[in-house]
Amino acid sequence: MDLLPDLWRQEYWLPPGVTWRDLEQLPDSERPRPKDLLITLPLALGFVAVRCVFERFLAPPIASCLGVKNRLQVSAAPSPQLESYYCHRSKQPTQVELVSLMVLCGKTQRQIESWFRVRRNQDRPSQTKKFAEAAWRFFFYLSAFVAGLTSLVNRPWFWDHRECWRLYPIQPLEKAHFWYYMLELGFYGSLLLRISVDVKRKDFKEQVIHHLATIFLLGFSYCANYIRIGTLVMLLHDSSDILLESAKMFNYGTGWRKTCDSLFVVFAVVFLVTRLVIFPSRIIWTTLLLSMEVFEPFAGYYFFNILLMVLQALHVFWAVLILRMVYKFLKGKLEKDERSDEESEADLEEEDKAKEEKTDPGGDCYWGKSKETLNSKLSALTNSCVLNNLTHHRSSVANRARKAQ
């Protein structure tokens, strides 16, 4: 029962010497209140509903214009035992489990592994689904960036970051910035609500951490009236996300390779500059050092900066993936996102070749290949023996003829 009162102790949220009463000097319409965050819950649900409408009615025509086509997927052969195991146990059985499945189904290990591979690819999201997701995020990030830039470009803290802390915490909250916060929080809340059905990529865990860190960061900065620095963080992140999602959209289309490559190059430059240069040198530097010109460190100061550090660590992680893609792009080998969730045909072929080199006594393909190799070796050996015997016979006949003479 005492947890909530302790949670709102001013020592946690405000610098030393500042109380909640100081914030009450501002009019109600210009003061951030924690209860305002409750509006983000219906906003998140609203975003989910709007997104369903967008993906159902607006995304398909756009996808058709860009030539997005679904790939032909091969269905796994009917197998009740394997299907039951796939749905209720594991989608990637271990070696021990494969042995038990071989006994249960009467199939070879290779056949079972191939069945699970095809079955997993059968569950992969289609190109149109991935396009719809990218298009939805693109339109949101574009709208949020334009609205955020419009509301910030004429504000003093946009150009001079010391203004983020001038007269803190008695800084009035503008209506535009209130909705900027609420809509961003509602959007990231909707991403968490949809995370179980969205396209899962290799950086799934990092995406979850990013969404949670962003929500906590925005929620705390709103309650503690870190509005000015919070708006800069949101604007900075939206700038590169627009390019990322637009590059994805053209990548899923047909005949847009040059456009996709150009957008990817621009995105890589913008991401590396904004996330690895501007974010640590301007945003984190402002919150870590410039804020100390106004107040002393407190619990909220450490919490806020830790969340910024978490975001920065994720930036480094994604920067590594991007640099790998840039390297492949320069070598002309970039065909898909490093975070792609597909098991490509090339990967499957390489895996098949590797497995063909291993012993698989129960595999028909292996035995056929081994039998063919064995026959060729026996044939060569036989021919060699025949030639040797014939040569030896001719030599013996010649020797007898010389002796007879």
CSV table of N, CA and C in Angstrom, one decimal, residues 176-292:
chain,number,residue,atom,x,y,z
A,176,ALA,N,1.4,21.5,-28.4
A,176,ALA,CA,2.0,20.7,-29.5
A,176,ALA,C,2.9,19.6,-29.0
A,177,HIS,N,3.7,19.9,-28.0
A,177,HIS,CA,4.7,19.0,-27.4
A,177,HIS,C,3.9,18.0,-26.6
A,178,PHE,N,2.8,18.3,-26.0
A,178,PHE,CA,2.0,17.4,-25.2
A,178,PHE,C,1.6,16.2,-26.2
A,179,TRP,N,1.0,16.6,-27.3
A,179,TRP,CA,0.5,15.6,-28.2
A,179,TRP,C,1.6,14.9,-28.9
A,180,TYR,N,2.8,15.5,-29.1
A,180,TYR,CA,3.9,14.9,-29.7
A,180,TYR,C,4.3,13.7,-28.8
A,181,TYR,N,4.4,13.9,-27.5
A,181,TYR,CA,4.7,12.9,-26.5
A,181,TYR,C,3.6,11.8,-26.5
A,182,MET,N,2.4,12.2,-26.4
A,182,MET,CA,1.3,11.2,-26.2
A,182,MET,C,1.2,10.3,-27.5
A,183,LEU,N,1.4,10.9,-28.6
A,183,LEU,CA,1.3,10.1,-29.9
A,183,LEU,C,2.5,9.1,-30.0
A,184,GLU,N,3.7,9.6,-29.7
A,184,GLU,CA,4.8,8.7,-29.7
A,184,GLU,C,4.7,7.6,-28.7
A,185,LEU,N,4.3,7.9,-27.5
A,185,LEU,CA,4.1,6.9,-26.5
A,185,LEU,C,3.0,5.9,-26.9
A,186,GLY,N,1.9,6.4,-27.5
A,186,GLY,CA,0.9,5.5,-27.9
A,186,GLY,C,1.3,4.6,-29.1
A,187,PHE,N,2.2,5.1,-29.9
A,187,PHE,CA,2.6,4.3,-31.1
A,187,PHE,C,3.5,3.2,-30.6
A,188,TYR,N,4.5,3.5,-29.7
A,188,TYR,CA,5.4,2.5,-29.2
A,188,TYR,C,4.6,1.5,-28.3
A,189,GLY,N,3.6,1.9,-27.7
A,189,GLY,CA,2.7,1.0,-26.9
A,189,GLY,C,2.0,0.1,-27.9
A,190,SER,N,1.6,0.6,-29.0
A,190,SER,CA,0.9,-0.3,-30.0
A,190,SER,C,1.9,-1.3,-30.6
A,191,LEU,N,3.1,-0.9,-30.8
A,191,LEU,CA,4.1,-1.9,-31.3
A,191,LEU,C,4.3,-3.0,-30.3
A,192,LEU,N,4.3,-2.7,-29.0
A,192,LEU,CA,4.4,-3.8,-28.0
A,192,LEU,C,3.1,-4.7,-28.0
A,193,LEU,N,2.0,-4.1,-28.2
A,193,LEU,CA,0.7,-4.9,-28.3
A,193,LEU,C,0.7,-5.8,-29.5
A,194,ARG,N,1.4,-5.4,-30.6
A,194,ARG,CA,1.4,-6.2,-31.8
A,194,ARG,C,2.6,-7.0,-32.0
A,195,ILE,N,3.5,-7.0,-31.0
A,195,ILE,CA,4.8,-7.7,-31.2
A,195,ILE,C,4.7,-9.2,-31.4
A,196,SER,N,3.7,-9.8,-30.9
A,196,SER,CA,3.5,-11.2,-31.0
A,196,SER,C,3.1,-11.7,-32.5
A,197,VAL,N,2.5,-10.7,-33.2
A,197,VAL,CA,2.0,-11.1,-34.6
A,197,VAL,C,2.8,-10.3,-35.6
A,198,ASP,N,3.7,-9.4,-35.3
A,198,ASP,CA,4.5,-8.7,-36.2
A,198,ASP,C,5.6,-9.6,-36.8
A,199,VAL,N,6.3,-9.2,-37.8
A,199,VAL,CA,7.4,-10.0,-38.4
A,199,VAL,C,8.5,-10.0,-37.4
A,200,LYS,N,9.0,-11.2,-37.1
A,200,LYS,CA,10.1,-11.5,-36.2
A,200,LYS,C,11.4,-11.6,-36.9
A,201,ARG,N,12.3,-10.8,-36.6
A,201,ARG,CA,13.6,-10.8,-37.2
A,201,ARG,C,14.7,-11.2,-36.2
A,202,LYS,N,15.9,-11.2,-36.7
A,202,LYS,CA,17.0,-11.7,-35.8
A,202,LYS,C,17.2,-10.8,-34.6
A,203,ASP,N,16.9,-9.5,-34.7
A,203,ASP,CA,17.1,-8.6,-33.6
A,203,ASP,C,15.8,-8.4,-32.8
A,204,PHE,N,15.0,-9.5,-32.7
A,204,PHE,CA,13.7,-9.4,-32.0
A,204,PHE,C,13.8,-8.9,-30.6
A,205,LYS,N,14.8,-9.6,-29.9
A,205,LYS,CA,15.0,-9.2,-28.5
A,205,LYS,C,15.4,-7.8,-28.3
A,206,GLU,N,16.3,-7.3,-29.2
A,206,GLU,CA,16.8,-6.0,-29.2
A,206,GLU,C,15.7,-5.0,-29.4
A,207,GLN,N,14.8,-5.3,-30.3
A,207,GLN,CA,13.6,-4.5,-30.6
A,207,GLN,C,12.7,-4.3,-29.4
A,208,VAL,N,12.5,-5.4,-28.7
A,208,VAL,CA,11.7,-5.4,-27.5
A,208,VAL,C,12.3,-4.5,-26.4
A,209,ILE,N,13.7,-4.7,-26.2
A,209,ILE,CA,14.4,-3.8,-25.3
A,209,ILE,C,14.3,-2.3,-25.7
A,210,HIS,N,14.4,-2.1,-27.0
A,210,HIS,CA,14.3,-0.7,-27.5
A,210,HIS,C,13.0,-0.1,-27.2
A,211,HIS,N,11.9,-0.8,-27.5
A,211,HIS,CA,10.6,-0.3,-27.2
A,211,HIS,C,10.3,0.0,-25.7
A,212,LEU,N,10.7,-0.9,-24.9
A,212,LEU,CA,10.6,-0.8,-23.5
A,212,LEU,C,11.4,0.4,-22.9
A,213,ALA,N,12.7,0.5,-23.4
A,213,ALA,CA,13.5,1.6,-22.9
A,213,ALA,C,12.9,3.0,-23.4
A,214,THR,N,12.4,3.0,-24.6
A,214,THR,CA,11.8,4.2,-25.1
A,214,THR,C,10.6,4.6,-24.3
A,215,ILE,N,9.7,3.7,-24.0
A,215,ILE,CA,8.5,4.0,-23.3
A,215,ILE,C,8.9,4.5,-21.9
A,216,PHE,N,9.8,3.8,-21.2
A,216,PHE,CA,10.2,4.3,-19.8
A,216,PHE,C,10.9,5.6,-19.9
A,217,LEU,N,11.7,5.8,-21.0
A,217,LEU,CA,12.4,7.1,-21.1
A,217,LEU,C,11.4,8.2,-21.3
A,218,LEU,N,10.5,8.1,-22.2
A,218,LEU,CA,9.5,9.1,-22.5
A,218,LEU,C,8.6,9.3,-21.3
A,219,GLY,N,8.2,8.2,-20.7
A,219,GLY,CA,7.3,8.4,-19.5
A,219,GLY,C,8.0,9.1,-18.4
A,220,PHE,N,9.2,8.8,-18.1
A,220,PHE,CA,9.9,9.5,-17.0
A,220,PHE,C,10.2,10.9,-17.3
A,221,SER,N,10.6,11.2,-18.6
A,221,SER,CA,11.0,12.5,-18.9
A,221,SER,C,9.7,13.4,-18.9
A,222,TYR,N,8.6,12.8,-19.2
A,222,TYR,CA,7.3,13.6,-19.2
A,222,TYR,C,7.0,14.0,-17.7
A,223,CYS,N,7.0,13.0,-16.8
A,223,CYS,CA,6.7,13.2,-15.4
A,223,CYS,C,7.7,14.2,-14.7
A,224,ALA,N,8.9,14.1,-15.1
A,224,ALA,CA,9.9,15.0,-14.5
A,224,ALA,C,10.1,16.3,-15.2
A,225,ASN,N,9.3,16.5,-16.3
A,225,ASN,CA,9.3,17.7,-17.1
A,225,ASN,C,10.7,17.8,-17.8
A,226,TYR,N,11.2,16.7,-18.3
A,226,TYR,CA,12.3,16.7,-19.2
A,226,TYR,C,11.8,16.8,-20.6
A,227,ILE,N,10.8,17.6,-20.8
A,227,ILE,CA,10.1,17.7,-22.1
A,227,ILE,C,11.0,18.1,-23.2
A,228,ARG,N,11.8,19.1,-23.0
A,228,ARG,CA,12.7,19.7,-24.0
A,228,ARG,C,13.7,18.7,-24.6
A,229,ILE,N,14.4,18.0,-23.7
A,229,ILE,CA,15.4,17.1,-24.2
A,229,ILE,C,14.7,15.8,-24.7
A,230,GLY,N,13.5,15.5,-24.2
A,230,GLY,CA,12.7,14.4,-24.7
A,230,GLY,C,12.3,14.6,-26.2
A,231,THR,N,11.9,15.8,-26.5
A,231,THR,CA,11.4,16.0,-27.9
A,231,THR,C,12.6,15.9,-28.8
A,232,LEU,N,13.8,16.3,-28.4
A,232,LEU,CA,15.0,16.2,-29.3
A,232,LEU,C,15.3,14.7,-29.5
A,233,VAL,N,15.2,13.9,-28.5
A,233,VAL,CA,15.4,12.5,-28.6
A,233,VAL,C,14.5,11.8,-29.6
A,234,MET,N,13.2,12.2,-29.5
A,234,MET,CA,12.2,11.6,-30.5
A,234,MET,C,12.5,12.0,-31.9
A,235,LEU,N,12.8,13.3,-32.1
A,235,LEU,CA,13.0,13.8,-33.4
A,235,LEU,C,14.2,13.2,-34.1
A,236,LEU,N,15.3,13.0,-33.3
A,236,LEU,CA,16.5,12.4,-33.8
A,236,LEU,C,16.3,11.0,-34.3
A,237,HIS,N,15.5,10.2,-33.5
A,237,HIS,CA,15.3,8.8,-33.9
A,237,HIS,C,14.4,8.7,-35.1
A,238,ASP,N,13.4,9.6,-35.2
A,238,ASP,CA,12.4,9.5,-36.3
A,238,ASP,C,13.1,9.8,-37.6
A,239,SER,N,14.2,10.6,-37.6
A,239,SER,CA,14.8,11.1,-38.8
A,239,SER,C,15.4,9.9,-39.7
A,240,SER,N,16.0,9.0,-39.0
A,240,SER,CA,16.6,7.8,-39.8
A,240,SER,C,15.6,6.7,-40.0
A,241,ASP,N,14.6,6.6,-39.1
A,241,ASP,CA,13.6,5.5,-39.2
A,241,ASP,C,12.8,5.7,-40.5
A,242,ILE,N,12.6,6.9,-40.9
A,242,ILE,CA,11.8,7.2,-42.2
A,242,ILE,C,12.6,6.5,-43.3
A,243,LEU,N,13.8,6.7,-43.4
A,243,LEU,CA,14.6,6.2,-44.5
A,243,LEU,C,14.7,4.7,-44.5
A,244,LEU,N,14.8,4.1,-43.3
A,244,LEU,CA,14.9,2.7,-43.1
A,244,LEU,C,13.6,2.0,-43.7
A,245,GLU,N,12.5,2.5,-43.2
A,245,GLU,CA,11.2,1.9,-43.7
A,245,GLU,C,10.9,2.1,-45.1
A,246,SER,N,11.3,3.3,-45.7
A,246,SER,CA,11.1,3.5,-47.1
A,246,SER,C,12.0,2.6,-47.9
A,247,ALA,N,13.2,2.3,-47.5
A,247,ALA,CA,14.1,1.4,-48.2
A,247,ALA,C,13.5,0.0,-48.2
A,248,LYS,N,13.0,-0.4,-47.1
A,248,LYS,CA,12.3,-1.7,-47.0
A,248,LYS,C,11.2,-1.8,-48.0
A,249,MET,N,10.4,-0.8,-48.1
A,249,MET,CA,9.2,-0.8,-49.0
A,249,MET,C,9.7,-1.1,-50.4
A,250,PHE,N,10.7,-0.3,-50.9
A,250,PHE,CA,11.2,-0.5,-52.2
A,250,PHE,C,11.9,-1.8,-52.4
A,251,ASN,N,12.5,-2.3,-51.3
A,251,ASN,CA,13.2,-3.6,-51.4
A,251,ASN,C,12.2,-4.8,-51.6
A,252,TYR,N,11.0,-4.7,-51.1
A,252,TYR,CA,10.0,-5.7,-51.3
A,252,TYR,C,9.3,-5.6,-52.6
A,253,GLY,N,9.5,-4.5,-53.3
A,253,GLY,CA,8.9,-4.3,-54.6
A,253,GLY,C,9.7,-4.9,-55.7
A,254,THR,N,9.3,-4.8,-57.0
A,254,THR,CA,10.0,-5.4,-58.1
A,254,THR,C,10.4,-4.2,-59.1
A,255,GLY,N,11.7,-4.2,-59.4
A,255,GLY,CA,12.2,-3.2,-60.4
A,255,GLY,C,12.6,-1.9,-59.7
A,256,TRP,N,12.8,-1.9,-58.4
A,256,TRP,CA,13.2,-0.7,-57.7
A,256,TRP,C,14.6,-0.9,-57.0
A,257,ARG,N,15.4,-1.7,-57.6
A,257,ARG,CA,16.7,-2.0,-57.0
A,257,ARG,C,17.6,-0.7,-56.8
A,258,LYS,N,17.7,0.1,-57.8
A,258,LYS,CA,18.5,1.3,-57.7
A,258,LYS,C,17.9,2.3,-56.7
A,259,THR,N,16.6,2.4,-56.6
A,259,THR,CA,16.0,3.3,-55.6
A,259,THR,C,16.2,2.8,-54.2
A,260,CYS,N,16.1,1.4,-54.1
A,260,CYS,CA,16.3,0.8,-52.8
A,260,CYS,C,17.8,1.0,-52.3
A,261,ASP,N,18.7,0.8,-53.3
A,261,ASP,CA,20.1,1.0,-52.9
A,261,ASP,C,20.4,2.4,-52.5
A,262,SER,N,19.9,3.4,-53.3
A,262,SER,CA,20.1,4.8,-53.0
A,262,SER,C,19.6,5.1,-51.6
A,263,LEU,N,18.4,4.7,-51.3
A,263,LEU,CA,17.8,5.0,-50.0
A,263,LEU,C,18.6,4.3,-48.9
A,264,PHE,N,19.1,3.1,-49.1
A,264,PHE,CA,19.9,2.4,-48.1
A,264,PHE,C,21.2,3.2,-47.8
A,265,VAL,N,21.8,3.7,-48.8
A,265,VAL,CA,23.1,4.4,-48.6
A,265,VAL,C,22.8,5.7,-47.8
A,266,VAL,N,21.7,6.4,-48.2
A,266,VAL,CA,21.3,7.6,-47.4
A,266,VAL,C,21.0,7.3,-46.0
A,267,PHE,N,20.2,6.2,-45.8
A,267,PHE,CA,19.8,5.7,-44.5
A,267,PHE,C,21.1,5.4,-43.6
A,268,ALA,N,22.0,4.7,-44.2
A,268,ALA,CA,23.2,4.3,-43.5
A,268,ALA,C,24.0,5.5,-43.0
A,269,VAL,N,24.1,6.5,-43.9
A,269,VAL,CA,24.8,7.7,-43.5
A,269,VAL,C,24.1,8.5,-42.4
A,270,VAL,N,22.8,8.6,-42.6
A,270,VAL,CA,22.0,9.4,-41.6
A,270,VAL,C,22.0,8.6,-40.2
A,271,PHE,N,21.8,7.3,-40.3
A,271,PHE,CA,21.8,6.5,-39.0
A,271,PHE,C,23.1,6.7,-38.3
A,272,LEU,N,24.2,6.5,-39.0
A,272,LEU,CA,25.6,6.5,-38.3
A,272,LEU,C,25.9,7.9,-37.8
A,273,VAL,N,25.4,8.9,-38.5
A,273,VAL,CA,25.7,10.3,-38.1
A,273,VAL,C,24.8,10.6,-36.9
A,274,THR,N,23.5,10.4,-37.0
A,274,THR,CA,22.6,10.7,-35.9
A,274,THR,C,22.8,9.9,-34.6
A,275,ARG,N,23.0,8.6,-34.8
A,275,ARG,CA,23.0,7.7,-33.7
A,275,ARG,C,24.3,7.5,-33.0
A,276,LEU,N,25.4,7.6,-33.8
A,276,LEU,CA,26.7,7.4,-33.3
A,276,LEU,C,27.5,8.7,-33.1
A,277,VAL,N,27.1,9.8,-33.6
A,277,VAL,CA,27.8,11.0,-33.5
A,277,VAL,C,26.9,12.1,-32.7
A,278,ILE,N,25.8,12.4,-33.3
A,278,ILE,CA,24.9,13.5,-32.7
A,278,ILE,C,24.3,13.0,-31.4
A,279,PHE,N,23.8,11.8,-31.3
A,279,PHE,CA,23.2,11.3,-30.1
A,279,PHE,C,24.1,11.3,-28.9
A,280,PRO,N,25.3,10.7,-29.0
A,280,PRO,CA,26.2,10.8,-27.8
A,280,PRO,C,26.8,12.1,-27.6
A,281,SER,N,27.2,12.8,-28.7
A,281,SER,CA,27.9,14.1,-28.5
A,281,SER,C,27.0,15.3,-28.1
A,282,ARG,N,25.7,15.2,-28.5
A,282,ARG,CA,24.8,16.3,-28.2
A,282,ARG,C,23.8,16.0,-27.1
A,283,ILE,N,23.1,14.9,-27.3
A,283,ILE,CA,22.0,14.5,-26.4
A,283,ILE,C,22.6,14.0,-25.1
A,284,ILE,N,23.4,13.0,-25.1
A,284,ILE,CA,23.9,12.4,-23.8
A,284,ILE,C,24.8,13.4,-23.2
A,285,TRP,N,25.6,14.1,-23.9
A,285,TRP,CA,26.5,15.2,-23.4
A,285,TRP,C,25.6,16.3,-22.7
A,286,THR,N,24.5,16.6,-23.3
A,286,THR,CA,23.6,17.6,-22.7
A,286,THR,C,23.0,17.1,-21.3
A,287,THR,N,22.6,15.8,-21.3
A,287,THR,CA,21.9,15.3,-20.1
A,287,THR,C,22.9,15.0,-19.0
A,288,LEU,N,24.1,14.6,-19.4
A,288,LEU,CA,25.2,14.2,-18.4
A,288,LEU,C,25.9,15.4,-17.8
A,289,LEU,N,26.3,16.3,-18.7
A,289,LEU,CA,27.1,17.4,-18.3
A,289,LEU,C,26.4,18.8,-18.2
A,290,LEU,N,25.8,19.2,-19.2
A,290,LEU,CA,25.1,20.5,-19.2
A,290,LEU,C,24.1,20.6,-18.1
A,291,SER,N,23.4,19.5,-17.8
A,291,SER,CA,22.4,19.6,-16.8
A,291,SER,C,23.0,19.9,-15.4
A,292,MET,N,24.3,19.5,-15.2
A,292,MET,CA,24.9,19.7,-14.0
A,292,MET,C,25.2,21.2,-13.7
